[in-house]
Amino acid sequence: RKEVEQDPGPFNVPEGATVAFNCTYSNSASQSFFWYRQDCRKEPKLLMSVYSSGNEDGRFTAQLNRASQYISLLIRDSKLSDSATYLCVVTESLNVMTTDSWGKLQFGAGTQVVVTP
Amino acid sequence: NAGVTQTPKFQVLKTGQSMTLQCAQDMNHEYMSWYRQDPGMGLRLIHYSVGAGITDQGEVPNGYNVSRSTTEDFPLRLLSAAPSQTSVYFCASSYESLSWNTEAFFGQGTRLTVV
C-alpha cells in the first residue's frame, strides 16, 4: 500500500467552477502536510502548507482530517492557469532531536486538474 | 537568484554507461536530496544529505551514489546505467528539517533515458 494516495484524475473543471480532491496518508505519525503544484514537465513548487485548523490562501482552501488521515484541497473560481498536477506531500517528525526527518518527504503521485474555457 | 540548478536537462545513456547529474543551490540550504519521478509513482527519494559530509539512503538508492563535499553541491552518480533508471530526476533543497512549514525548492529536473 502506498503511504500517500491520491486520485490521479483528471478532474475536468469548467472555468469559474469549484473543484475539490483528497489525499489519504497511511502513517498516523505524520506531522506536516503540504500541497505542491507541478506544471507539465516542470518542477514541483509549494502551493500551500496544511494547518491543523484548515487554512485558505486566496481561492485555495486546505483541510486536514487527522482522524480519517486525509487532507483536502479545494479550488474556488477555477482559472485556466490552475490546470496542473497537485501533489500531496506528507512528512514525519520521528524524533525532534535528530535531523533525518526532512529526508522523508512522502509524495503522492498527484491529482491532475484540467480547467476548460 | 538562481535557486536550485540542475544539469543537464536532458541526457540519453547507453546501458552500462556512468554519468553524474549535477545539483547546486545558492540559498545556503543545509538539506538536499534527490528524487526520481516515474508515471503513476510520485516522487521517490533516492539519497539525501543533512549537511556537508553527511549523506544517507532514501527509498530507492540502488544503482546511485552521492557525496556532499560542500554545502552548495550535491551530485548524483549513476554507476552503470540500466533501462530501469529511465526517469525524471529532481534535486531539492530546504533550509530547515524540523519546521513543519519548511518549503522544499526543486531544480528544473533532468530527463534521463537509458537505452
Coordinates of C-alpha atoms in Angstrom, one line a residue:
Chain A
R1 CA 0.0 0.0 0.0
K2 CA 1.3 3.4 -0.9
E3 CA 2.0 5.8 2.0
V4 CA 0.3 8.7 0.3
E5 CA -2.5 8.1 -2.1
Q6 CA -4.3 10.4 -4.5
D7 CA -6.9 10.1 -7.1
P8 CA -4.9 10.7 -10.3
G9 CA -7.9 12.3 -12.1
P10 CA -8.0 14.1 -14.4
F11 CA -10.6 16.4 -12.9
N12 CA -12.1 18.4 -15.8
V13 CA -13.4 21.6 -14.4
P14 CA -15.2 24.4 -16.2
E15 CA -13.6 27.8 -15.7
G16 CA -15.2 29.5 -12.7
A17 CA -16.3 26.3 -11.1
T18 CA -15.1 24.7 -7.8
V19 CA -13.1 21.5 -7.6
A20 CA -12.0 19.6 -4.6
F21 CA -10.0 16.5 -4.1
N22 CA -8.4 14.5 -1.3
C23 CA -5.2 12.7 -0.4
T24 CA -5.0 9.9 2.1
Y25 CA -1.9 9.0 4.2
S26 CA -1.2 5.8 6.0
N27 CA 1.2 6.8 8.7
S28 CA -0.6 8.2 11.7
A29 CA 2.7 9.7 13.0
S30 CA 2.8 12.1 10.0
Q31 CA 3.2 15.6 11.3
S32 CA 3.5 18.0 8.4
F33 CA 1.3 18.3 5.3
F34 CA 1.6 20.3 2.1
W35 CA 0.2 20.7 -1.3
Y36 CA 2.6 21.2 -4.2
R37 CA 1.8 22.2 -7.7
Q38 CA 3.5 20.7 -10.7
D39 CA 3.0 22.1 -14.2
C40 CA 3.6 19.8 -17.2
R41 CA 7.3 18.8 -17.5
K42 CA 8.2 21.3 -14.7
E43 CA 9.5 21.0 -11.2
P44 CA 7.1 20.9 -8.2
K45 CA 6.5 24.1 -6.3
L46 CA 5.0 24.7 -2.9
L47 CA 1.3 25.8 -3.2
M48 CA 0.5 25.8 0.5
S49 CA 1.0 24.2 3.8
V50 CA -1.9 22.5 5.5
Y51 CA -2.6 23.6 9.1
S52 CA -4.5 21.5 11.6
S53 CA -7.3 24.0 11.7
G54 CA -7.5 24.4 8.0
N55 CA -6.3 27.4 6.0
E56 CA -7.1 29.5 3.0
D57 CA -4.8 31.2 0.5
G58 CA -6.9 33.2 -1.9
R59 CA -9.0 30.8 -3.9
F60 CA -7.4 27.7 -2.3
T61 CA -8.5 26.0 0.9
A62 CA -6.7 23.2 2.5
Q63 CA -8.2 20.9 5.2
L64 CA -6.7 18.3 7.4
N65 CA -8.6 15.4 9.0
R66 CA -6.3 13.5 11.3
A67 CA -9.0 11.1 12.5
S68 CA -9.6 9.8 9.0
Q69 CA -6.0 10.5 7.8
Y70 CA -6.6 12.7 4.8
I71 CA -6.1 16.2 3.6
S72 CA -8.1 18.0 1.0
L73 CA -7.6 20.9 -1.4
L74 CA -10.5 23.0 -2.7
I75 CA -10.1 25.4 -5.6
R76 CA -12.8 28.1 -6.0
D77 CA -13.5 30.1 -9.1
S78 CA -11.1 28.0 -11.1
K79 CA -8.8 29.7 -13.7
L80 CA -7.3 28.3 -16.8
S81 CA -3.9 28.8 -15.1
D82 CA -4.9 26.4 -12.3
S83 CA -4.5 23.5 -14.8
A84 CA -1.7 21.4 -13.3
T85 CA -1.0 18.3 -11.2
Y86 CA -1.4 18.8 -7.5
L87 CA 0.9 16.8 -5.3
C88 CA 0.1 15.8 -1.7
V89 CA 3.2 15.8 0.5
V90 CA 3.4 14.3 4.0
T91 CA 6.4 14.4 6.4
E92 CA 7.2 12.5 9.5
S93 CA 8.8 14.0 12.6
L94 CA 10.3 10.9 14.0
N95 CA 12.4 12.5 16.7
V96 CA 12.8 16.2 17.3
M97 CA 16.4 15.5 18.5
T98 CA 17.5 14.2 15.1
T99 CA 17.7 15.8 11.7
D100 CA 16.7 13.0 9.5
S101 CA 13.0 13.6 9.3
W102 CA 13.3 16.1 6.4
G103 CA 14.7 13.4 4.2
K104 CA 11.4 11.5 4.4
L105 CA 9.0 13.7 2.5
Q106 CA 6.4 11.3 1.1
F107 CA 4.8 12.4 -2.2
G108 CA 1.6 11.3 -3.6
A109 CA 1.5 10.6 -7.4
G110 CA -0.6 13.7 -7.9
T111 CA -4.1 14.7 -9.0
Q112 CA -4.4 16.2 -12.4
V113 CA -6.7 19.2 -12.8
V114 CA -7.7 20.5 -16.2
V115 CA -9.7 23.7 -16.3
T116 CA -11.6 24.3 -19.5
P117 CA -12.9 27.5 -21.0
Chain B
N1 CA 18.5 34.5 -7.9
A2 CA 19.4 31.0 -9.3
G3 CA 17.9 28.8 -6.5
V4 CA 18.5 25.1 -7.3
T5 CA 20.3 24.4 -10.6
Q6 CA 20.4 21.0 -12.2
T7 CA 22.4 20.0 -15.2
P8 CA 22.0 18.5 -17.7
K9 CA 18.3 19.0 -18.5
F10 CA 18.2 16.0 -20.9
Q11 CA 20.5 13.0 -21.2
V12 CA 20.5 9.8 -23.2
L13 CA 22.8 7.0 -22.0
K14 CA 23.6 3.5 -23.2
T15 CA 23.1 0.6 -20.8
G16 CA 26.3 0.3 -18.7
Q17 CA 27.4 3.9 -19.0
S18 CA 28.0 6.0 -16.0
M19 CA 27.3 9.7 -15.5
T20 CA 26.9 12.4 -12.9
L21 CA 23.9 14.6 -12.5
Q22 CA 24.9 17.9 -11.1
C23 CA 22.9 19.9 -8.5
A24 CA 23.9 23.2 -7.0
Q25 CA 22.0 25.6 -4.8
D26 CA 22.9 29.1 -3.8
M27 CA 20.5 29.5 -0.8
N28 CA 22.9 28.2 1.8
H29 CA 20.5 25.3 2.5
E30 CA 21.7 22.5 4.7
Y31 CA 19.4 19.9 3.4
M32 CA 19.5 18.5 -0.1
S33 CA 18.0 15.4 -1.7
W34 CA 17.5 13.6 -5.0
Y35 CA 14.2 12.2 -6.2
R36 CA 13.1 10.3 -9.2
Q37 CA 9.6 10.7 -10.7
D38 CA 8.0 8.0 -12.7
P39 CA 4.5 7.9 -14.1
G40 CA 1.9 6.9 -11.5
M41 CA 4.6 6.6 -8.8
G42 CA 5.1 10.1 -7.4
L43 CA 8.5 11.3 -6.4
R44 CA 10.6 8.7 -4.7
L45 CA 13.6 9.6 -2.6
I46 CA 17.0 8.3 -3.8
H47 CA 19.5 9.9 -1.4
Y48 CA 19.6 12.8 0.9
S49 CA 22.0 14.9 2.9
V50 CA 21.5 16.9 6.1
G51 CA 24.8 18.8 5.6
A52 CA 28.2 18.8 4.1
G53 CA 29.9 15.4 4.6
I54 CA 26.7 13.7 5.7
T55 CA 24.5 11.6 3.3
D56 CA 22.0 8.8 3.7
Q57 CA 19.9 6.5 1.6
G58 CA 16.4 7.1 0.7
E59 CA 13.7 4.7 -0.6
V60 CA 15.4 3.7 -3.9
P61 CA 19.2 4.1 -3.5
N62 CA 20.4 1.1 -5.5
G63 CA 22.5 2.0 -8.5
Y64 CA 23.1 5.5 -7.3
N65 CA 25.9 7.2 -5.3
V66 CA 26.1 10.7 -3.8
S67 CA 28.6 12.8 -2.0
R68 CA 28.3 16.2 -0.3
S69 CA 31.7 17.9 -0.1
T70 CA 30.3 21.4 0.1
T71 CA 27.0 22.9 1.2
E72 CA 26.3 24.1 -2.3
D73 CA 26.7 20.9 -4.4
F74 CA 25.1 17.5 -4.2
P75 CA 25.9 15.4 -7.3
L76 CA 24.2 12.1 -8.1
R77 CA 26.2 9.4 -9.8
L78 CA 24.8 6.6 -11.8
L79 CA 27.3 3.8 -11.6
S80 CA 26.2 1.6 -14.5
A81 CA 23.0 2.9 -16.2
A82 CA 20.1 0.5 -16.7
P83 CA 16.9 1.0 -18.6
S84 CA 15.0 0.9 -15.3
Q85 CA 16.7 4.2 -14.4
T86 CA 15.0 6.0 -17.2
S87 CA 13.1 8.7 -15.3
V88 CA 12.9 12.3 -14.5
Y89 CA 15.3 13.3 -11.7
F90 CA 14.8 16.2 -9.3
C91 CA 17.2 17.7 -6.9
A92 CA 15.6 19.6 -3.9
S93 CA 16.9 21.7 -1.1
S94 CA 15.5 23.1 2.1
Y95 CA 16.7 25.4 4.9
E96 CA 15.4 23.5 7.9
S97 CA 14.4 20.0 8.6
L98 CA 12.1 20.2 11.6
S99 CA 10.0 23.2 10.8
W100 CA 6.6 21.9 9.8
N101 CA 6.3 24.8 7.4
T102 CA 9.5 24.1 5.6
E103 CA 9.4 24.5 1.8
A104 CA 11.4 22.3 -0.5
F105 CA 12.9 24.0 -3.5
F106 CA 13.3 21.9 -6.6
G107 CA 15.6 22.1 -9.6
Q108 CA 14.1 22.0 -13.1
G109 CA 14.7 18.3 -13.4
T110 CA 16.9 16.0 -15.6
R111 CA 15.1 13.8 -18.1
L112 CA 17.2 10.7 -18.4
T113 CA 16.7 8.0 -21.0
V114 CA 18.7 4.8 -20.8
V115 CA 18.7 2.7 -24.0

